[in-house]
Coordinates of C-alpha atoms and ligand atoms in Angstrom, one line a residue:
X26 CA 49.9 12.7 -2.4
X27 CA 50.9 9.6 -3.3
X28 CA 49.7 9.7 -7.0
X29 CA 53.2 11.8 -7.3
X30 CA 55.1 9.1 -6.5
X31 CA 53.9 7.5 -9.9
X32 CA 51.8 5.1 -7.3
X33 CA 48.9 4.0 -9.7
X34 CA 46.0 4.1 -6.5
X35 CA 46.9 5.6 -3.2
X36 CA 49.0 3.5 -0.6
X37 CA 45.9 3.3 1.7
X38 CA 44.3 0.9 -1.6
X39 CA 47.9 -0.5 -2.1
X40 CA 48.0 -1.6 1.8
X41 CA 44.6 -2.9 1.8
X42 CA 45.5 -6.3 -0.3
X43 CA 48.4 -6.9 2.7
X44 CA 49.3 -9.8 1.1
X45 CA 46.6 -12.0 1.3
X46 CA 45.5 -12.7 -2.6
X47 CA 42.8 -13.1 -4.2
X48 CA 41.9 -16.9 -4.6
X49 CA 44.2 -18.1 -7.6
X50 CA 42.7 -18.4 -10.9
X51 CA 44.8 -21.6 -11.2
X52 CA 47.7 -22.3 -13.9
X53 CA 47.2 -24.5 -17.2
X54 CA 49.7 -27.0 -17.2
X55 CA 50.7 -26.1 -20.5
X56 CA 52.5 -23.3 -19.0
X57 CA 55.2 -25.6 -17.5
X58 CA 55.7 -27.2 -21.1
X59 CA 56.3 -23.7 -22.5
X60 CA 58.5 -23.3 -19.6
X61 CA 60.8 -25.7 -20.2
X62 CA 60.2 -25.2 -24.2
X63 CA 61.6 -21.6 -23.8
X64 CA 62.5 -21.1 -20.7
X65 CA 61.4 -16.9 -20.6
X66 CA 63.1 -15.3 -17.8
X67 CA 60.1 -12.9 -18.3
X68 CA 56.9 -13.0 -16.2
X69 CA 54.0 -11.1 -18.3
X70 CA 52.8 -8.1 -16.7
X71 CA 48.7 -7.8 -16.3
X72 CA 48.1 -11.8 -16.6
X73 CA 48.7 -14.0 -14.3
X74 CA 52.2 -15.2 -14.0
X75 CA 52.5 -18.8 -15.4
X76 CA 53.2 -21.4 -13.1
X77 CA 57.1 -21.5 -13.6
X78 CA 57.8 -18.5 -15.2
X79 CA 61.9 -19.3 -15.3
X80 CA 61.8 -23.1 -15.6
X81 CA 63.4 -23.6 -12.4
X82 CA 61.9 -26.4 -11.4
X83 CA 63.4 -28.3 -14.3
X84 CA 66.9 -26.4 -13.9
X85 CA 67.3 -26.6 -10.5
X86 CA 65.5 -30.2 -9.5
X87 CA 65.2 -32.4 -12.8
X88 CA 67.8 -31.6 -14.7
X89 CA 71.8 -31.5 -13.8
X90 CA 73.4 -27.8 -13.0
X91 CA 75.8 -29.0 -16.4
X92 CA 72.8 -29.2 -18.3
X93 CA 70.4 -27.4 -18.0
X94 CA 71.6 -24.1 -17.6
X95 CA 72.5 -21.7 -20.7
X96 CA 74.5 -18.5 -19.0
X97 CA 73.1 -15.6 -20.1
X98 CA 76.0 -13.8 -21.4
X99 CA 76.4 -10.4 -19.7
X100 CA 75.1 -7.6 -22.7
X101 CA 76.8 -4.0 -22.3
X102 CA 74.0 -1.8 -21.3
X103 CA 74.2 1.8 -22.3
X104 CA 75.7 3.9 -19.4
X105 CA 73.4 6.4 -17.9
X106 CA 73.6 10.0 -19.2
X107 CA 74.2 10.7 -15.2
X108 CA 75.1 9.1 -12.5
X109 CA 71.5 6.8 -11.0
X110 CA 71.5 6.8 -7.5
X111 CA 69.1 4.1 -6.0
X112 CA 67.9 3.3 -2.7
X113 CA 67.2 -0.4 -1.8
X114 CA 64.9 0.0 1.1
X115 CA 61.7 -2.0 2.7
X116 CA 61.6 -1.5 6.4
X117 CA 61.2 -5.2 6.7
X118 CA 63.8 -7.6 6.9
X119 CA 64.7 -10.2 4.9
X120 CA 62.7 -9.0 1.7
X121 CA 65.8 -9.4 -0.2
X122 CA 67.2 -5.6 0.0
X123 CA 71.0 -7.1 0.5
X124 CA 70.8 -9.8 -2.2
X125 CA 69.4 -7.4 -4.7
X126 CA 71.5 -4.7 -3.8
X127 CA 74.9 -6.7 -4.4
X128 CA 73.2 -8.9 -7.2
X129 CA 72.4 -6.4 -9.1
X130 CA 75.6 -4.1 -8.9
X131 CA 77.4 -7.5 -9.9
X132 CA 75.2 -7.5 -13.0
X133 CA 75.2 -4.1 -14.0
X134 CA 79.3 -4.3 -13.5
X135 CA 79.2 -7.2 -15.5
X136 CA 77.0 -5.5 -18.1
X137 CA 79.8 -2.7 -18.1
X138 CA 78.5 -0.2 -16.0
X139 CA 80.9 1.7 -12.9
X140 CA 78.8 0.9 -9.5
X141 CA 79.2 1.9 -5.9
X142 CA 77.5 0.1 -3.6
X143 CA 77.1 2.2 0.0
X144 CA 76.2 -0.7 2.7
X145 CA 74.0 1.4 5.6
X146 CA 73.2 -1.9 7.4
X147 CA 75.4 -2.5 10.6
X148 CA 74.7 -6.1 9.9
X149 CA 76.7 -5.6 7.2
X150 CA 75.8 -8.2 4.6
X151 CA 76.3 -6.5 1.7
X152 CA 79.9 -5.9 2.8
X153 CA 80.4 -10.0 3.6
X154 CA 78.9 -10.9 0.2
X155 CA 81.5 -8.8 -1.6
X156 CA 84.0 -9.8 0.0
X157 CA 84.8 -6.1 1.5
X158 CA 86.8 -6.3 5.1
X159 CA 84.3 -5.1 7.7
X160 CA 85.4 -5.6 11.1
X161 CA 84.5 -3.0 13.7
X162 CA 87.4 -0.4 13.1
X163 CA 87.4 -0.6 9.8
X164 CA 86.8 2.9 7.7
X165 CA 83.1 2.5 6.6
X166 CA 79.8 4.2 6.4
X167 CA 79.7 5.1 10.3
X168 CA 82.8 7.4 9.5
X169 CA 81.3 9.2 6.6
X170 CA 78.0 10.0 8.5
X171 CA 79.6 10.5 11.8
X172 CA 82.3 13.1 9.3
X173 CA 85.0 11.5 10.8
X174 CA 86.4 10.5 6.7
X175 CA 85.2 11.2 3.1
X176 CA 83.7 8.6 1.2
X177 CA 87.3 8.5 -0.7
X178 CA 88.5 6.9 2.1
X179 CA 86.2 4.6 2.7
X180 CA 85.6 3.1 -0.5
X181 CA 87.1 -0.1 -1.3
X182 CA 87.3 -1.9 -4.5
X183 CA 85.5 -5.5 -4.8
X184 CA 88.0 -7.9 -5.5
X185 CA 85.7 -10.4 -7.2
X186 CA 83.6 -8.3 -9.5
X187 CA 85.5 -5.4 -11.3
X188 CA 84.1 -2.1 -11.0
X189 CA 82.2 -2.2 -8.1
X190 CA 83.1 -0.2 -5.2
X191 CA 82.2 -0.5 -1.8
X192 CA 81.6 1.4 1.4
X193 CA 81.5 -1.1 3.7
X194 CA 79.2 -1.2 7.0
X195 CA 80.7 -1.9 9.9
X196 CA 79.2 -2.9 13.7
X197 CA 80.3 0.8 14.6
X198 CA 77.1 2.2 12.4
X199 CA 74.8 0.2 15.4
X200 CA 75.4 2.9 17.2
X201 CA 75.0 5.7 14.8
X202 CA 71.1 6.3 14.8
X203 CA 71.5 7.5 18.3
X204 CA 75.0 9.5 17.9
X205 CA 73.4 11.4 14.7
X206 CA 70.6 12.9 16.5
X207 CA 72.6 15.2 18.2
X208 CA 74.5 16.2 15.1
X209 CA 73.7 18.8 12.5
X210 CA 72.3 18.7 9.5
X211 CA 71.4 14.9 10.6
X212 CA 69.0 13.8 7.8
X213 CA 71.3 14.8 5.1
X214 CA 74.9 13.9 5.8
X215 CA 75.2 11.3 3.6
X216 CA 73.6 13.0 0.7
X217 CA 76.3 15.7 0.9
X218 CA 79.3 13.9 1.3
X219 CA 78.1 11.3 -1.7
X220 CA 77.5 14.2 -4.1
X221 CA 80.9 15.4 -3.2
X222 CA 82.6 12.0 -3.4
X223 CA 80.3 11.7 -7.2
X224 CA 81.3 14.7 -7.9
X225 CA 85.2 14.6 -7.5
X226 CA 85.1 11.3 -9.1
X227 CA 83.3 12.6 -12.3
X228 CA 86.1 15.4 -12.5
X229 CA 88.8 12.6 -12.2
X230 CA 87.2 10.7 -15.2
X231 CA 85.9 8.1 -13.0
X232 CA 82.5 8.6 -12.8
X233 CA 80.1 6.1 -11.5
X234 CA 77.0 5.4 -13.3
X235 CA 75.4 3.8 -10.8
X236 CA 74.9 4.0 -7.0
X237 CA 73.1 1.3 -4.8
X238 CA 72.3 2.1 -0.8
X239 CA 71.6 -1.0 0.9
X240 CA 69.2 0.2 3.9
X241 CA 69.0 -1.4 7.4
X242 CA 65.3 -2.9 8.1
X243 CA 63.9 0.1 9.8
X244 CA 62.5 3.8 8.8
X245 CA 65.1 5.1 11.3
X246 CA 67.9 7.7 10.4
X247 CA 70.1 5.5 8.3
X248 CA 67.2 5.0 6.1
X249 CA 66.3 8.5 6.1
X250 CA 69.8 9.5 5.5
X251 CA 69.4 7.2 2.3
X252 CA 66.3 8.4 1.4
X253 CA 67.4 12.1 1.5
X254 CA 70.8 10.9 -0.3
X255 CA 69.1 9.1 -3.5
X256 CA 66.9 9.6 -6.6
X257 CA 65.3 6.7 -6.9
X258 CA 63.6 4.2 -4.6
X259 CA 63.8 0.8 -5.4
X260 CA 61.5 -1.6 -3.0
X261 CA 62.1 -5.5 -3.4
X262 CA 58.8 -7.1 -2.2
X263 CA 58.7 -10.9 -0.7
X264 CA 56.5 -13.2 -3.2
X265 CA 54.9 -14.1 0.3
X266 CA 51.8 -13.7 2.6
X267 CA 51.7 -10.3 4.0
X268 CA 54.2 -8.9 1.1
X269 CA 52.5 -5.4 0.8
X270 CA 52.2 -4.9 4.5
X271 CA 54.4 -2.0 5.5
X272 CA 54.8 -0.5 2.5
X273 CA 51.9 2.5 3.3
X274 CA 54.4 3.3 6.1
X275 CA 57.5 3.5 3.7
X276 CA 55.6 5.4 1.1
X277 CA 54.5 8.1 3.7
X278 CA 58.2 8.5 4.8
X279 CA 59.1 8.8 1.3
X280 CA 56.6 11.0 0.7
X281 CA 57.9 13.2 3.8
X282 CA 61.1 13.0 2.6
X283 CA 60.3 14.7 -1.3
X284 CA 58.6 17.4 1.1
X285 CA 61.1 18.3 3.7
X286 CA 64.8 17.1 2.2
X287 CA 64.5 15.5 -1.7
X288 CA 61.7 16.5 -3.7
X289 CA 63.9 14.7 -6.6
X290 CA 62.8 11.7 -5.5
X291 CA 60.8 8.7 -6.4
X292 CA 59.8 5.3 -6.7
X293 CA 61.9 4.2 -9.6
X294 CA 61.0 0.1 -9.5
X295 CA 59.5 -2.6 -7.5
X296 CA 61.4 -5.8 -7.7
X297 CA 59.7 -9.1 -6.9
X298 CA 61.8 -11.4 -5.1
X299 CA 61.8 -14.9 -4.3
X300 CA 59.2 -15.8 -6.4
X301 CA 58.4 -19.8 -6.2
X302 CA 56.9 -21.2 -9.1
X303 CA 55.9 -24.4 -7.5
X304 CA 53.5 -22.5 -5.4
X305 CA 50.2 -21.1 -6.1
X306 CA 50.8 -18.3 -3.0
X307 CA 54.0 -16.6 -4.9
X308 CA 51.6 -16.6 -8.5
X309 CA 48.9 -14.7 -6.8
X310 CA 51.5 -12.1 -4.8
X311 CA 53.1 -11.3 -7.9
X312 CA 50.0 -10.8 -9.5
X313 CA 48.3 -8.6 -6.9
X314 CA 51.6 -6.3 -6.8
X315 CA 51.6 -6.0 -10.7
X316 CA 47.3 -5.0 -10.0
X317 CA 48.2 -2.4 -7.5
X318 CA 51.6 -1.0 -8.8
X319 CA 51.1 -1.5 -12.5
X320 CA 54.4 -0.6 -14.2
X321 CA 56.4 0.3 -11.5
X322 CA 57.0 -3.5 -11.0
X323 CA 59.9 -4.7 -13.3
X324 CA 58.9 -7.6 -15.3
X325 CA 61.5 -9.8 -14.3
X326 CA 60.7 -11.8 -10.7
X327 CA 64.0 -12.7 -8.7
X328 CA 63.1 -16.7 -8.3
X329 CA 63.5 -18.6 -4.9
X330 CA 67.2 -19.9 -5.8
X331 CA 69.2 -22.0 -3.5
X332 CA 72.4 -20.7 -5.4
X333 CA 71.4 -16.8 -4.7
X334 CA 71.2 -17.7 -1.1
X335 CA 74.6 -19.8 -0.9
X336 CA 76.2 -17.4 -2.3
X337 CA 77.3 -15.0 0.6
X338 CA 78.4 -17.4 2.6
X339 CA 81.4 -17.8 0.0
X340 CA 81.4 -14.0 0.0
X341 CA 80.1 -14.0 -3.4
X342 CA 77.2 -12.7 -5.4
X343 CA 75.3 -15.5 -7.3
X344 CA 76.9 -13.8 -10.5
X345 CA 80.1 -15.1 -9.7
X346 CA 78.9 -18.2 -7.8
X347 CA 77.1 -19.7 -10.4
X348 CA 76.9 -17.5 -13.5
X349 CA 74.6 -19.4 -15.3
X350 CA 71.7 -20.3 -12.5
X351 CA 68.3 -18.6 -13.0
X352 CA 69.1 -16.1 -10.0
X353 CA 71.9 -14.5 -11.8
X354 CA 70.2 -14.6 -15.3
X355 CA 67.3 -13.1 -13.6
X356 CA 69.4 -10.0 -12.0
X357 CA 71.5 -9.6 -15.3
X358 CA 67.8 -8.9 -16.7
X359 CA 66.8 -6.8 -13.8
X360 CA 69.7 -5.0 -14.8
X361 CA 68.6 -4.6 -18.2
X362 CA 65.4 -3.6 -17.4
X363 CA 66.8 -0.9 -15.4
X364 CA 69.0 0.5 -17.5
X365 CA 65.8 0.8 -20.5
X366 CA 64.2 2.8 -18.0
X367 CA 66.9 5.4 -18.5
X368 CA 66.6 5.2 -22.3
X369 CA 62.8 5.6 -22.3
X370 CA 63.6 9.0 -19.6
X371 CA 66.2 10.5 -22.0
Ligands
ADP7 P1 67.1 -8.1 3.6 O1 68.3 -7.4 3.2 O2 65.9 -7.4 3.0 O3 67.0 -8.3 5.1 P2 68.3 -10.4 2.4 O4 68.7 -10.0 1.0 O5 69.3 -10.5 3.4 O6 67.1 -9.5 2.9 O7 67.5 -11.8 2.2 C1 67.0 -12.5 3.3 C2 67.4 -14.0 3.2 O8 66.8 -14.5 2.1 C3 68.9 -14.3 3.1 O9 69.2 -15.4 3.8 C4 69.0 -14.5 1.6 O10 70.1 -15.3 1.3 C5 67.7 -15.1 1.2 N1 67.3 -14.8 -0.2 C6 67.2 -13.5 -0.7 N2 66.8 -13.6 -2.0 C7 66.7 -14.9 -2.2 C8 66.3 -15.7 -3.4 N3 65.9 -15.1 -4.5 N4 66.2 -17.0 -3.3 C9 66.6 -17.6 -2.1 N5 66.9 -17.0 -1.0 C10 67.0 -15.7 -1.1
MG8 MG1 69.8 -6.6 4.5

């Protein structure tokens, strides 16, 4: 079942590993020297990842901000022959679902692509680090899935980062797991009134090329409701311990989902975030993921960055924070990344 979902083993193997890695092979020191020398933004796939694949330790401890960093000018990317909708979703939190879901809209915007970004969480961080208004009352994701309003009027324009729209989440959606089991057609509201909004917007001559879900940390309806709503599945793993634990239970709802309410989709990319080159643990993680998940795992790893997390808190996205950090080279290239994947489909 679970070779459909372009899974190289089955999620049973892929949960086995849970995280806990094989002892590390160790890292030549010249790899730190070639580092700084070229400071890739690439980590090889099928090797094991050098030490500090980025060069952060030199850009973000040894050498000033002023310095060391280059920006990595935003490239226009090609623009989908269709509109890619994505779900960000791991069922556990703090894996970095937010941060790459508003990171990586900001990129792709920057890289000249139209993005909406639908925030599902009722924590609503996605909504705070674009700067959206999301008090409880405001017109948000809990109206659309509740019917109460069509994603028109709900979607608000970022002010910081042109051409990305937002639904915003509001506290009102804490509620909404319970009031949508009672409701009709409860799996698969969202999906209808997104491909109506996508749809009308397309007509207009505003069609978006990109669609993000941020997902709440749980396999509840929300989740589901993204899962029936998207195309793609993209699943940011933790360079931690335990990093691959949960994710049998995500690929069996996902694998639920293609049978009862979207066979469309399936696992378009596997992002691995906060990756630490100083530590031997993040190497080995990143390595194990790339053995069991092969080419699903984009090549770039989102590094540990003190910028990426300050960031929200100015109700930015480290793209506008600090344009030239490592974080935000490393999502513009996520971004890239992405977008090749819809050259190499067409
Ligand atoms: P999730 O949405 O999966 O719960 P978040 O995106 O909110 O996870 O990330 C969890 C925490 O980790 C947040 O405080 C965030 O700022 C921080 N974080 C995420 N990615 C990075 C990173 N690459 N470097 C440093 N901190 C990060
Ligand atoms: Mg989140």
């Amino acid at each position: 079942m679970t070779a459909q979902l372009g899974w190289p083993g089955g999620a049973a193997t892929a949960a086995r590993g849970l995280g806990w890695p094989p002892a590390p092979t160790g890292h030549p020191a010249s790899s730190v020297a070639a580092a700084q020398a070229t400071p890739s933004l690439l980590v090889s796939r099928g090797t094991s990842p050098p030490r500090d694949p980025i060069g952060l330790e030199r850009m973000e401890s040894q050498v000033s901000r002023e310095t060391a960093e280059v920006p990595r000018r935003p490239t226009t990317l090609p623009r989908p022959p269709q509109t890619r909708v994505l779900v960000v979703a791991n069922q556990k939190g703090g894996v970095g679902k937010t941060t790459t879901t508003v990171n990586l809209a900001a990129a792709l915007a920057q890289s000249g692509q139209r993005v909406l970004v639908v925030d599902l969480d009722p924590q609503g961080n996605a909504s705070t680090a674009l700067a959206v208004e999301h008090d409880e009352g405001v017109p948000s994701s809990y109206d659309v899935l509740t019917g109460r309003l069509d994603f028109a009027q709900v979607t608000v324009e970022c002010p910081d980062v042109p051409n990305v729209f937002v639904v915003p989440a509001t506290i009102d959606l804490a509620g909404a797991e319970i009031e949508l089991v009672s409701l009709v057609a409860r799996e698969t509201r969202l999906r209808k009134a997104l491909d109506r909004y996508l749809d009308a917007e397309a007509t207009a001559g505003r069609r978006y090329d990109y669609v993000l879900i941020d997902c709440p940390p749980s396999l509840g309806l929300l989740t589901v409701n993204a899962l029936a709503a998207a195309r793609e599945l993209l699943i940011p793993v933790q360079c931690e311990y335990y990093a691959l634990e949960g994710l049998t239970q995500l690929l069996r709802t996902v694998e639920s989902i293609r049978e009862h309410l979207n066979p469309s989709l399936r696992v378009g990319a596997i992002l691995l975030t906060m990756y630490d080159g100083r530590t031997r643990l993040a190497a080995g993680v990143a390595d194990e993921v790339r053995r069991h998940f092969a080419d699903a795992v984009l090549e770039i790893a989102i590094p540990r960055s003190v910028r990426i997390s300050e960031a929200p808190s100015y109700g930015q996205t480290v793209l506008t924070y600090d344009p030239g950090s490592p974080g935000s080279r490393s999502y513009l290239e996520a971004a890239s990344e992405l977008a090749a994947q819809t050259q190499e489909a067409s």
